[in-house]
Amino acid sequence: TIDAIADPTEPTILAGCSVGFTTVLHMAAQQPARTSAVILSGCSYRPEGKPFAAKRIAEYEAAGVANRRPHYLQVVSPAFGASELGRYFGELFLERNDTADQRSIVEMFRALGAADPPEIFEPVAPVLIITGSLDSSHESAFRLHARIGLSEA
């Protein structure tokens, strides 16, 4: 909840990246009065659920947490993965292995495989969507933009 991460006396700016964007939208929908703005990055709108979820579930069920390195290398471009910044980011991603477990990762992908409830897409505060032309979610970020009903300005 927002109360777990923010001062309960002040409105909060919520930011979500990648799969965390859905969590942020749920938080904003649950406490609209507490949400002053929403920032989303690496996000998309797929009303049917996320098609990659079933593949990730199978991979993590087979390999466990050890799948995190191949997973990372599949979601970044080869050029970025080979760069100094890409290697650094990859190590940050893998650093969480001691707090991650196979069951939690699989359940996260099960949740991602389901369609999101429509009420989380009703804007309760200003929304900023950040996307890059090389992001794998770039095209579907525009669908999210349209679903939320944001203006072009």
PDB file of C-alpha atoms in Angstrom:
ATOM      1  CA  THR A   1       0.000   0.000   0.000  1.00  0.00           C
ATOM      2  CA  ILE A   2       1.001   3.615  -0.318  1.00  0.00           C
ATOM      3  CA  ASP A   3       1.089   3.878   3.492  1.00  0.00           C
ATOM      4  CA  ALA A   4       3.919   1.346   3.588  1.00  0.00           C
ATOM      5  CA  ILE A   5       6.170   3.525   1.427  1.00  0.00           C
ATOM      6  CA  ALA A   6       5.170   7.158   1.935  1.00  0.00           C
ATOM      7  CA  ASP A   7       4.373   9.831   4.469  1.00  0.00           C
ATOM      8  CA  PRO A   8       0.640   9.401   5.187  1.00  0.00           C
ATOM      9  CA  THR A   9       0.156  13.168   5.500  1.00  0.00           C
ATOM     10  CA  GLU A  10       1.317  14.005   1.960  1.00  0.00           C
ATOM     11  CA  PRO A  11       0.191  13.042  -1.546  1.00  0.00           C
ATOM     12  CA  THR A  12       2.624  10.697  -3.233  1.00  0.00           C
ATOM     13  CA  ILE A  13       4.239  10.473  -6.649  1.00  0.00           C
ATOM     14  CA  LEU A  14       4.206   6.806  -7.644  1.00  0.00           C
ATOM     15  CA  ALA A  15       6.748   5.436 -10.134  1.00  0.00           C
ATOM     16  CA  GLY A  16       6.722   1.994 -11.698  1.00  0.00           C
ATOM     17  CA  CYS A  17       9.158   0.459 -14.134  1.00  0.00           C
ATOM     18  CA  SER A  18       8.602  -2.636 -16.269  1.00  0.00           C
ATOM     19  CA  VAL A  19       6.342  -5.118 -14.476  1.00  0.00           C
ATOM     20  CA  GLY A  20       6.167  -2.723 -11.504  1.00  0.00           C
ATOM     21  CA  PHE A  21       3.972  -0.336 -13.483  1.00  0.00           C
ATOM     22  CA  THR A  22       0.937  -2.548 -12.827  1.00  0.00           C
ATOM     23  CA  THR A  23       1.557  -2.423  -9.075  1.00  0.00           C
ATOM     24  CA  VAL A  24       1.700   1.380  -9.224  1.00  0.00           C
ATOM     25  CA  LEU A  25      -1.583   1.577 -11.145  1.00  0.00           C
ATOM     26  CA  HIS A  26      -3.238  -0.695  -8.566  1.00  0.00           C
ATOM     27  CA  MET A  27      -1.896   1.489  -5.731  1.00  0.00           C
ATOM     28  CA  ALA A  28      -3.167   4.669  -7.391  1.00  0.00           C
ATOM     29  CA  ALA A  29      -6.611   3.130  -8.002  1.00  0.00           C
ATOM     30  CA  GLN A  30      -6.837   2.020  -4.362  1.00  0.00           C
ATOM     31  CA  GLN A  31      -5.912   5.423  -2.935  1.00  0.00           C
ATOM     32  CA  PRO A  32      -6.578   8.149  -5.497  1.00  0.00           C
ATOM     33  CA  ALA A  33      -6.612  10.936  -2.916  1.00  0.00           C
ATOM     34  CA  ARG A  34      -3.094   9.971  -1.849  1.00  0.00           C
ATOM     35  CA  THR A  35      -1.713   9.946  -5.421  1.00  0.00           C
ATOM     36  CA  SER A  36      -0.395  13.250  -6.786  1.00  0.00           C
ATOM     37  CA  ALA A  37       1.193  11.836  -9.971  1.00  0.00           C
ATOM     38  CA  VAL A  38       2.084   8.554 -11.666  1.00  0.00           C
ATOM     39  CA  ILE A  39       5.281   7.900 -13.646  1.00  0.00           C
ATOM     40  CA  LEU A  40       5.459   4.735 -15.763  1.00  0.00           C
ATOM     41  CA  SER A  41       8.446   3.401 -17.702  1.00  0.00           C
ATOM     42  CA  GLY A  42       8.936   0.261 -19.753  1.00  0.00           C
ATOM     43  CA  CYS A  43       5.199  -0.378 -19.643  1.00  0.00           C
ATOM     44  CA  SER A  44       2.484  -1.481 -22.018  1.00  0.00           C
ATOM     45  CA  TYR A  45      -1.194  -2.182 -22.448  1.00  0.00           C
ATOM     46  CA  ARG A  46      -2.091  -5.704 -23.451  1.00  0.00           C
ATOM     47  CA  PRO A  47      -5.763  -6.275 -22.598  1.00  0.00           C
ATOM     48  CA  GLU A  48      -5.405 -10.015 -23.076  1.00  0.00           C
ATOM     49  CA  GLY A  49      -2.587 -10.285 -20.523  1.00  0.00           C
ATOM     50  CA  LYS A  50       1.127 -10.488 -21.158  1.00  0.00           C
ATOM     51  CA  PRO A  51       1.843 -13.195 -23.765  1.00  0.00           C
ATOM     52  CA  PHE A  52       5.417 -13.697 -22.547  1.00  0.00           C
ATOM     53  CA  ALA A  53       4.252 -14.859 -19.106  1.00  0.00           C
ATOM     54  CA  ALA A  54       3.706 -18.528 -20.001  1.00  0.00           C
ATOM     55  CA  LYS A  55       7.216 -18.757 -21.486  1.00  0.00           C
ATOM     56  CA  ARG A  56       8.771 -17.195 -18.371  1.00  0.00           C
ATOM     57  CA  ILE A  57       6.786 -19.506 -16.070  1.00  0.00           C
ATOM     58  CA  ALA A  58       8.114 -22.569 -17.916  1.00  0.00           C
ATOM     59  CA  GLU A  59      11.686 -21.222 -17.852  1.00  0.00           C
ATOM     60  CA  TYR A  60      11.644 -20.452 -14.118  1.00  0.00           C
ATOM     61  CA  GLU A  61       9.913 -23.714 -13.236  1.00  0.00           C
ATOM     62  CA  ALA A  62      12.657 -25.587 -15.107  1.00  0.00           C
ATOM     63  CA  ALA A  63      15.723 -23.597 -14.035  1.00  0.00           C
ATOM     64  CA  GLY A  64      14.691 -21.723 -10.880  1.00  0.00           C
ATOM     65  CA  VAL A  65      16.433 -18.490  -9.951  1.00  0.00           C
ATOM     66  CA  ALA A  66      19.362 -19.495 -12.181  1.00  0.00           C
ATOM     67  CA  ASN A  67      17.170 -18.400 -15.102  1.00  0.00           C
ATOM     68  CA  ARG A  68      17.610 -14.739 -14.185  1.00  0.00           C
ATOM     69  CA  ARG A  69      20.842 -14.265 -16.200  1.00  0.00           C
ATOM     70  CA  PRO A  70      19.475 -15.800 -19.436  1.00  0.00           C
ATOM     71  CA  HIS A  71      16.201 -13.911 -18.857  1.00  0.00           C
ATOM     72  CA  TYR A  72      18.067 -10.610 -18.578  1.00  0.00           C
ATOM     73  CA  LEU A  73      20.051 -11.314 -21.732  1.00  0.00           C
ATOM     74  CA  GLN A  74      16.819 -12.075 -23.623  1.00  0.00           C
ATOM     75  CA  VAL A  75      15.157  -8.763 -22.748  1.00  0.00           C
ATOM     76  CA  VAL A  76      18.005  -6.385 -23.566  1.00  0.00           C
ATOM     77  CA  SER A  77      19.560  -5.825 -26.962  1.00  0.00           C
ATOM     78  CA  PRO A  78      22.857  -7.647 -27.587  1.00  0.00           C
ATOM     79  CA  ALA A  79      24.652  -4.308 -27.950  1.00  0.00           C
ATOM     80  CA  PHE A  80      23.321  -3.003 -24.626  1.00  0.00           C
ATOM     81  CA  GLY A  81      23.979  -6.323 -22.856  1.00  0.00           C
ATOM     82  CA  ALA A  82      27.607  -6.191 -23.984  1.00  0.00           C
ATOM     83  CA  SER A  83      28.124  -2.543 -22.987  1.00  0.00           C
ATOM     84  CA  GLU A  84      29.604  -1.466 -19.672  1.00  0.00           C
ATOM     85  CA  LEU A  85      26.262   0.026 -18.610  1.00  0.00           C
ATOM     86  CA  GLY A  86      24.396  -3.104 -19.717  1.00  0.00           C
ATOM     87  CA  ARG A  87      26.715  -5.368 -17.724  1.00  0.00           C
ATOM     88  CA  TYR A  88      26.331  -3.093 -14.685  1.00  0.00           C
ATOM     89  CA  PHE A  89      22.524  -3.095 -14.979  1.00  0.00           C
ATOM     90  CA  GLY A  90      22.573  -6.880 -15.427  1.00  0.00           C
ATOM     91  CA  GLU A  91      24.581  -7.315 -12.235  1.00  0.00           C
ATOM     92  CA  LEU A  92      22.061  -5.122 -10.374  1.00  0.00           C
ATOM     93  CA  PHE A  93      19.266  -7.351 -11.693  1.00  0.00           C
ATOM     94  CA  LEU A  94      21.110 -10.515 -10.614  1.00  0.00           C
ATOM     95  CA  GLU A  95      22.141  -9.026  -7.267  1.00  0.00           C
ATOM     96  CA  ARG A  96      18.573  -9.566  -6.054  1.00  0.00           C
ATOM     97  CA  ASN A  97      18.945 -13.355  -6.351  1.00  0.00           C
ATOM     98  CA  ASP A  98      19.410 -13.696  -2.596  1.00  0.00           C
ATOM     99  CA  THR A  99      15.989 -12.127  -1.999  1.00  0.00           C
ATOM    100  CA  ALA A 100      14.220 -13.805  -4.913  1.00  0.00           C
ATOM    101  CA  ASP A 101      12.868 -17.317  -4.964  1.00  0.00           C
ATOM    102  CA  GLN A 102      11.493 -19.496  -7.712  1.00  0.00           C
ATOM    103  CA  ARG A 103       7.944 -19.615  -6.346  1.00  0.00           C
ATOM    104  CA  SER A 104       7.642 -15.811  -6.057  1.00  0.00           C
ATOM    105  CA  ILE A 105       9.002 -15.257  -9.555  1.00  0.00           C
ATOM    106  CA  VAL A 106       6.639 -17.857 -11.053  1.00  0.00           C
ATOM    107  CA  GLU A 107       3.653 -16.341  -9.232  1.00  0.00           C
ATOM    108  CA  MET A 108       4.585 -12.871 -10.470  1.00  0.00           C
ATOM    109  CA  PHE A 109       4.501 -14.155 -14.051  1.00  0.00           C
ATOM    110  CA  ARG A 110       1.191 -15.942 -13.396  1.00  0.00           C
ATOM    111  CA  ALA A 111      -0.282 -12.611 -12.294  1.00  0.00           C
ATOM    112  CA  LEU A 112       1.184 -10.899 -15.352  1.00  0.00           C
ATOM    113  CA  GLY A 113      -0.406 -13.509 -17.597  1.00  0.00           C
ATOM    114  CA  ALA A 114      -3.887 -12.453 -16.523  1.00  0.00           C
ATOM    115  CA  ALA A 115      -5.654  -9.458 -18.008  1.00  0.00           C
ATOM    116  CA  ASP A 116      -5.468  -6.345 -15.840  1.00  0.00           C
ATOM    117  CA  PRO A 117      -8.722  -5.091 -14.279  1.00  0.00           C
ATOM    118  CA  PRO A 118     -10.105  -2.097 -16.203  1.00  0.00           C
ATOM    119  CA  GLU A 119     -10.378   0.151 -13.146  1.00  0.00           C
ATOM    120  CA  ILE A 120      -6.592   0.522 -12.848  1.00  0.00           C
ATOM    121  CA  PHE A 121      -6.562   2.383 -16.168  1.00  0.00           C
ATOM    122  CA  GLU A 122      -8.840   5.196 -14.979  1.00  0.00           C
ATOM    123  CA  PRO A 123      -6.462   8.107 -14.318  1.00  0.00           C
ATOM    124  CA  VAL A 124      -6.654   9.485 -10.782  1.00  0.00           C
ATOM    125  CA  ALA A 125      -3.708  11.882 -11.181  1.00  0.00           C
ATOM    126  CA  PRO A 126      -1.439  13.190 -13.937  1.00  0.00           C
ATOM    127  CA  VAL A 127       0.381  10.313 -15.685  1.00  0.00           C
ATOM    128  CA  LEU A 128       3.776  10.426 -17.413  1.00  0.00           C
ATOM    129  CA  ILE A 129       4.678   7.447 -19.604  1.00  0.00           C
ATOM    130  CA  ILE A 130       8.349   7.138 -20.522  1.00  0.00           C
ATOM    131  CA  THR A 131       9.297   4.905 -23.439  1.00  0.00           C
ATOM    132  CA  GLY A 132      12.271   4.584 -25.732  1.00  0.00           C
ATOM    133  CA  SER A 133      12.190   3.670 -29.400  1.00  0.00           C
ATOM    134  CA  LEU A 134      14.286   0.558 -28.693  1.00  0.00           C
ATOM    135  CA  ASP A 135      12.178  -0.636 -25.718  1.00  0.00           C
ATOM    136  CA  SER A 136      10.510  -3.980 -26.399  1.00  0.00           C
ATOM    137  CA  SER A 137       7.301  -2.458 -25.012  1.00  0.00           C
ATOM    138  CA  HIS A 138       7.546   0.753 -27.077  1.00  0.00           C
ATOM    139  CA  GLU A 139       4.600   0.161 -29.435  1.00  0.00           C
ATOM    140  CA  SER A 140       2.313  -1.155 -26.707  1.00  0.00           C
ATOM    141  CA  ALA A 141       3.183   1.860 -24.525  1.00  0.00           C
ATOM    142  CA  PHE A 142       1.192   3.918 -27.028  1.00  0.00           C
ATOM    143  CA  ARG A 143      -1.765   1.556 -26.496  1.00  0.00           C
ATOM    144  CA  LEU A 144      -1.448   2.213 -22.758  1.00  0.00           C
ATOM    145  CA  HIS A 145      -1.368   5.942 -23.469  1.00  0.00           C
ATOM    146  CA  ALA A 146      -4.593   5.642 -25.459  1.00  0.00           C
ATOM    147  CA  ARG A 147      -6.239   3.334 -22.889  1.00  0.00           C
ATOM    148  CA  ILE A 148      -5.595   5.758 -20.056  1.00  0.00           C
ATOM    149  CA  GLY A 149      -6.961   8.542 -22.253  1.00  0.00           C
ATOM    150  CA  LEU A 150      -3.980  10.867 -22.111  1.00  0.00           C
ATOM    151  CA  SER A 151      -3.829  13.873 -24.397  1.00  0.00           C
ATOM    152  CA  GLU A 152      -1.119  14.207 -27.016  1.00  0.00           C
ATOM    153  CA  ALA A 153       0.322  17.362 -25.420  1.00  0.00           C
TER     154      ALA A 153
END
